[in-house]
Structures are given as structure tokens and as C-alpha cells.
mmCIF file with all atom_site columns, C-alpha atoms in Angstrom:
data_model
loop_
_atom_site.group_PDB
_atom_site.id
_atom_site.type_symbol
_atom_site.label_atom_id
_atom_site.label_alt_id
_atom_site.label_comp_id
_atom_site.label_asym_id
_atom_site.label_entity_id
_atom_site.label_seq_id
_atom_site.pdbx_PDB_ins_code
_atom_site.Cartn_x
_atom_site.Cartn_y
_atom_site.Cartn_z
_atom_site.occupancy
_atom_site.B_iso_or_equiv
_atom_site.pdbx_formal_charge
_atom_site.auth_seq_id
_atom_site.auth_comp_id
_atom_site.auth_asym_id
_atom_site.auth_atom_id
_atom_site.pdbx_PDB_model_num
ATOM 1  C CA . ALA V 1 1  ? 32.128 -164.622 -144.864 1.00 0.00 ? 886 ALA V CA 1
ATOM 2  C CA . ASP V 1 2  ? 29.549 -163.522 -142.408 1.00 0.00 ? 887 ASP V CA 1
ATOM 3  C CA . PRO V 1 3  ? 27.361 -160.807 -142.515 1.00 0.00 ? 888 PRO V CA 1
ATOM 4  C CA . MET V 1 4  ? 28.109 -157.501 -140.635 1.00 0.00 ? 889 MET V CA 1
ATOM 5  C CA . ILE V 1 5  ? 25.280 -156.093 -138.107 1.00 0.00 ? 890 ILE V CA 1
ATOM 6  C CA . ARG V 1 6  ? 22.865 -152.968 -138.976 1.00 0.00 ? 891 ARG V CA 1
ATOM 7  C CA . GLN V 1 7  ? 20.659 -152.944 -136.668 1.00 0.00 ? 892 GLN V CA 1
ATOM 8  C CA . CYS V 1 8  ? 20.688 -154.572 -132.911 1.00 0.00 ? 893 CYS V CA 1
ATOM 9  C CA . CYS V 1 9  ? 18.276 -153.626 -129.673 1.00 0.00 ? 894 CYS V CA 1
ATOM 10 C CA . ALA V 1 10 ? 18.526 -155.461 -126.030 1.00 0.00 ? 895 ALA V CA 1
ATOM 11 C CA . PRO V 1 11 ? 14.853 -154.583 -124.646 1.00 0.00 ? 896 PRO V CA 1
ATOM 12 C CA . GLY V 1 12 ? 14.674 -156.077 -121.113 1.00 0.00 ? 897 GLY V CA 1
ATOM 13 C CA . SER V 1 13 ? 16.716 -159.848 -121.328 1.00 0.00 ? 898 SER V CA 1
ATOM 14 C CA . ILE V 1 14 ? 16.703 -160.412 -124.360 1.00 0.00 ? 899 ILE V CA 1
ATOM 15 C CA . LEU V 1 15 ? 19.411 -159.085 -127.608 1.00 0.00 ? 900 LEU V CA 1
ATOM 16 C CA . MET V 1 16 ? 17.883 -158.807 -130.980 1.00 0.00 ? 901 MET V CA 1
ATOM 17 C CA . CYS V 1 17 ? 20.549 -158.645 -134.156 1.00 0.00 ? 902 CYS V CA 1
ATOM 18 C CA . ALA V 1 18 ? 19.312 -157.820 -137.663 1.00 0.00 ? 903 ALA V CA 1
ATOM 19 C CA . SER V 1 19 ? 22.588 -158.747 -140.446 1.00 0.00 ? 904 SER V CA 1
ATOM 20 C CA . ARG V 1 20 ? 23.560 -155.737 -142.491 1.00 0.00 ? 905 ARG V CA 1
ATOM 21 C CA . ASP V 1 21 ? 22.164 -157.939 -145.459 1.00 0.00 ? 906 ASP V CA 1
ATOM 22 C CA . GLY V 1 22 ? 18.035 -158.647 -144.296 1.00 0.00 ? 907 GLY V CA 1
ATOM 23 C CA . ASP V 1 23 ? 18.749 -162.191 -144.101 1.00 0.00 ? 908 ASP V CA 1
ATOM 24 C CA . VAL V 1 24 ? 18.294 -163.200 -140.805 1.00 0.00 ? 909 VAL V CA 1
ATOM 25 C CA . LEU V 1 25 ? 17.554 -161.758 -137.280 1.00 0.00 ? 910 LEU V CA 1
ATOM 26 C CA . LYS V 1 26 ? 19.136 -163.482 -134.796 1.00 0.00 ? 911 LYS V CA 1
ATOM 27 C CA . VAL V 1 27 ? 17.625 -163.222 -130.792 1.00 0.00 ? 912 VAL V CA 1
ATOM 28 C CA . TRP V 1 28 ? 19.599 -164.093 -127.356 1.00 0.00 ? 913 TRP V CA 1
ATOM 29 C CA . ASP V 1 29 ? 17.944 -164.850 -124.324 1.00 0.00 ? 914 ASP V CA 1
ATOM 30 C CA . LEU V 1 30 ? 20.717 -163.254 -121.546 1.00 0.00 ? 915 LEU V CA 1
ATOM 31 C CA . ALA V 1 31 ? 19.787 -164.729 -118.758 1.00 0.00 ? 916 ALA V CA 1
ATOM 32 C CA . THR V 1 32 ? 21.032 -168.785 -120.498 1.00 0.00 ? 917 THR V CA 1
ATOM 33 C CA . GLY V 1 33 ? 22.556 -167.570 -123.329 1.00 0.00 ? 918 GLY V CA 1
ATOM 34 C CA . SER V 1 34 ? 20.470 -169.198 -126.082 1.00 0.00 ? 919 SER V CA 1
ATOM 35 C CA . SER V 1 35 ? 19.953 -167.909 -129.125 1.00 0.00 ? 920 SER V CA 1
ATOM 36 C CA . ARG V 1 36 ? 17.349 -168.423 -132.520 1.00 0.00 ? 921 ARG V CA 1
ATOM 37 C CA . ALA V 1 37 ? 17.530 -167.448 -135.967 1.00 0.00 ? 922 ALA V CA 1
ATOM 38 C CA . PHE V 1 38 ? 14.946 -166.220 -137.987 1.00 0.00 ? 923 PHE V CA 1
ATOM 39 C CA . GLY V 1 39 ? 14.885 -165.393 -141.501 1.00 0.00 ? 924 GLY V CA 1
ATOM 40 C CA . SER V 1 40 ? 13.589 -161.750 -141.661 1.00 0.00 ? 925 SER V CA 1
ATOM 41 C CA . ASN V 1 41 ? 11.785 -161.870 -144.615 1.00 0.00 ? 926 ASN V CA 1
ATOM 42 C CA . ALA V 1 42 ? 11.345 -157.873 -144.145 1.00 0.00 ? 927 ALA V CA 1
ATOM 43 C CA . GLY V 1 43 ? 13.748 -157.222 -146.751 1.00 0.00 ? 928 GLY V CA 1
ATOM 44 C CA . LEU V 1 44 ? 16.339 -154.374 -145.216 1.00 0.00 ? 929 LEU V CA 1
ATOM 45 C CA . VAL V 1 45 ? 16.028 -153.982 -141.513 1.00 0.00 ? 930 VAL V CA 1
ATOM 46 C CA . SER V 1 46 ? 15.360 -150.729 -140.589 1.00 0.00 ? 931 SER V CA 1
ATOM 47 C CA . SER V 1 47 ? 14.170 -151.207 -136.895 1.00 0.00 ? 932 SER V CA 1
ATOM 48 C CA . LEU V 1 48 ? 13.102 -154.189 -134.275 1.00 0.00 ? 933 LEU V CA 1
ATOM 49 C CA . CYS V 1 49 ? 11.230 -154.294 -131.295 1.00 0.00 ? 934 CYS V CA 1
ATOM 50 C CA . THR V 1 50 ? 9.713  -156.589 -129.301 1.00 0.00 ? 935 THR V CA 1
ATOM 51 C CA . LEU V 1 51 ? 6.094  -156.189 -127.594 1.00 0.00 ? 936 LEU V CA 1
ATOM 52 C CA . GLY V 1 52 ? 5.365  -159.085 -125.261 1.00 0.00 ? 937 GLY V CA 1
ATOM 53 C CA . SER V 1 53 ? 6.143  -162.146 -126.930 1.00 0.00 ? 938 SER V CA 1
ATOM 54 C CA . LEU V 1 54 ? 6.032  -160.531 -130.714 1.00 0.00 ? 939 LEU V CA 1
ATOM 55 C CA . LEU V 1 55 ? 9.380  -158.978 -132.481 1.00 0.00 ? 940 LEU V CA 1
ATOM 56 C CA . PHE V 1 56 ? 8.257  -156.423 -135.184 1.00 0.00 ? 941 PHE V CA 1
ATOM 57 C CA . ALA V 1 57 ? 11.107 -156.128 -137.773 1.00 0.00 ? 942 ALA V CA 1
ATOM 58 C CA . GLY V 1 58 ? 10.387 -152.715 -140.053 1.00 0.00 ? 943 GLY V CA 1
ATOM 59 C CA . SER V 1 59 ? 12.120 -152.306 -143.760 1.00 0.00 ? 944 SER V CA 1
ATOM 60 C CA . CYS V 1 60 ? 13.411 -149.487 -145.288 1.00 0.00 ? 945 CYS V CA 1
ATOM 61 C CA . SER V 1 61 ? 10.347 -150.207 -147.848 1.00 0.00 ? 946 SER V CA 1
ATOM 62 C CA . GLY V 1 62 ? 8.073  -149.504 -144.894 1.00 0.00 ? 947 GLY V CA 1
ATOM 63 C CA . ASN V 1 63 ? 6.534  -153.166 -144.529 1.00 0.00 ? 948 ASN V CA 1
ATOM 64 C CA . VAL V 1 64 ? 6.598  -154.793 -141.049 1.00 0.00 ? 949 VAL V CA 1
ATOM 65 C CA . VAL V 1 65 ? 7.663  -158.923 -140.376 1.00 0.00 ? 950 VAL V CA 1
ATOM 66 C CA . VAL V 1 66 ? 5.679  -159.792 -137.114 1.00 0.00 ? 951 VAL V CA 1
ATOM 67 C CA . TRP V 1 67 ? 7.042  -163.084 -135.338 1.00 0.00 ? 952 TRP V CA 1
ATOM 68 C CA . ASP V 1 68 ? 6.231  -165.260 -132.263 1.00 0.00 ? 953 ASP V CA 1
ATOM 69 C CA . LEU V 1 69 ? 9.097  -165.096 -130.787 1.00 0.00 ? 954 LEU V CA 1
ATOM 70 C CA . ALA V 1 70 ? 8.372  -168.070 -128.686 1.00 0.00 ? 955 ALA V CA 1
ATOM 71 C CA . THR V 1 71 ? 8.027  -170.223 -131.406 1.00 0.00 ? 956 THR V CA 1
ATOM 72 C CA . GLY V 1 72 ? 10.166 -168.494 -134.280 1.00 0.00 ? 957 GLY V CA 1
ATOM 73 C CA . GLU V 1 73 ? 6.714  -168.372 -136.787 1.00 0.00 ? 958 GLU V CA 1
ATOM 74 C CA . CYS V 1 74 ? 5.992  -165.738 -138.333 1.00 0.00 ? 959 CYS V CA 1
ATOM 75 C CA . VAL V 1 75 ? 2.685  -164.542 -137.500 1.00 0.00 ? 960 VAL V CA 1
ATOM 76 C CA . ARG V 1 76 ? 1.981  -161.556 -140.055 1.00 0.00 ? 961 ARG V CA 1
ATOM 77 C CA . HIS V 1 77 ? 3.568  -159.200 -142.624 1.00 0.00 ? 962 HIS V CA 1
ATOM 78 C CA . LEU V 1 78 ? 1.752  -155.799 -143.679 1.00 0.00 ? 963 LEU V CA 1
ATOM 79 C CA . GLU V 1 79 ? 2.969  -154.326 -145.821 1.00 0.00 ? 964 GLU V CA 1
ATOM 80 C CA . ALA V 1 80 ? 3.243  -150.697 -146.628 1.00 0.00 ? 965 ALA V CA 1
#
């Protein structure tokens, strides 16, 4: 079965969604329709936001995973 969406946010020209099970973050470029999937590494995602080219995924446990939107790489894991 497809995972249910838990969190969704659309700052500017992108749409970010996190699955309910916390396994996948997906980002769509609304101008082009292209998308990129990220393994969340944060656990159950409770919040999403961007700052410049970075995507921040906050978890219910208080941890934050920081992703580079351009490369898809996890650049930092901040623990509560």
C-alpha cells in the first residue's frame, strides 16, 4: 500500500511532503513537475521547512535532519 501523507508544505515554487510512516520525504518543483525522494532519517516527521537550498525535517522525537535540495544529500543530523 502507498504510504499516507503526514506533513505537507509549499514554500514558493516547491511542494514538500513526508509520509506518515516517516520513511520518505518527497519534494516537487512545481514549475517543472520534477520530483526527488529523500530517505527521511528523522523518524516520524512532524515539521518541514526550507532555508535557501536546505530542507529541514523535524521529527516527533525532537531530532532534525538537514538535506541539500540540489544534491539530495543529508548534510547534518541534529539530535535533541
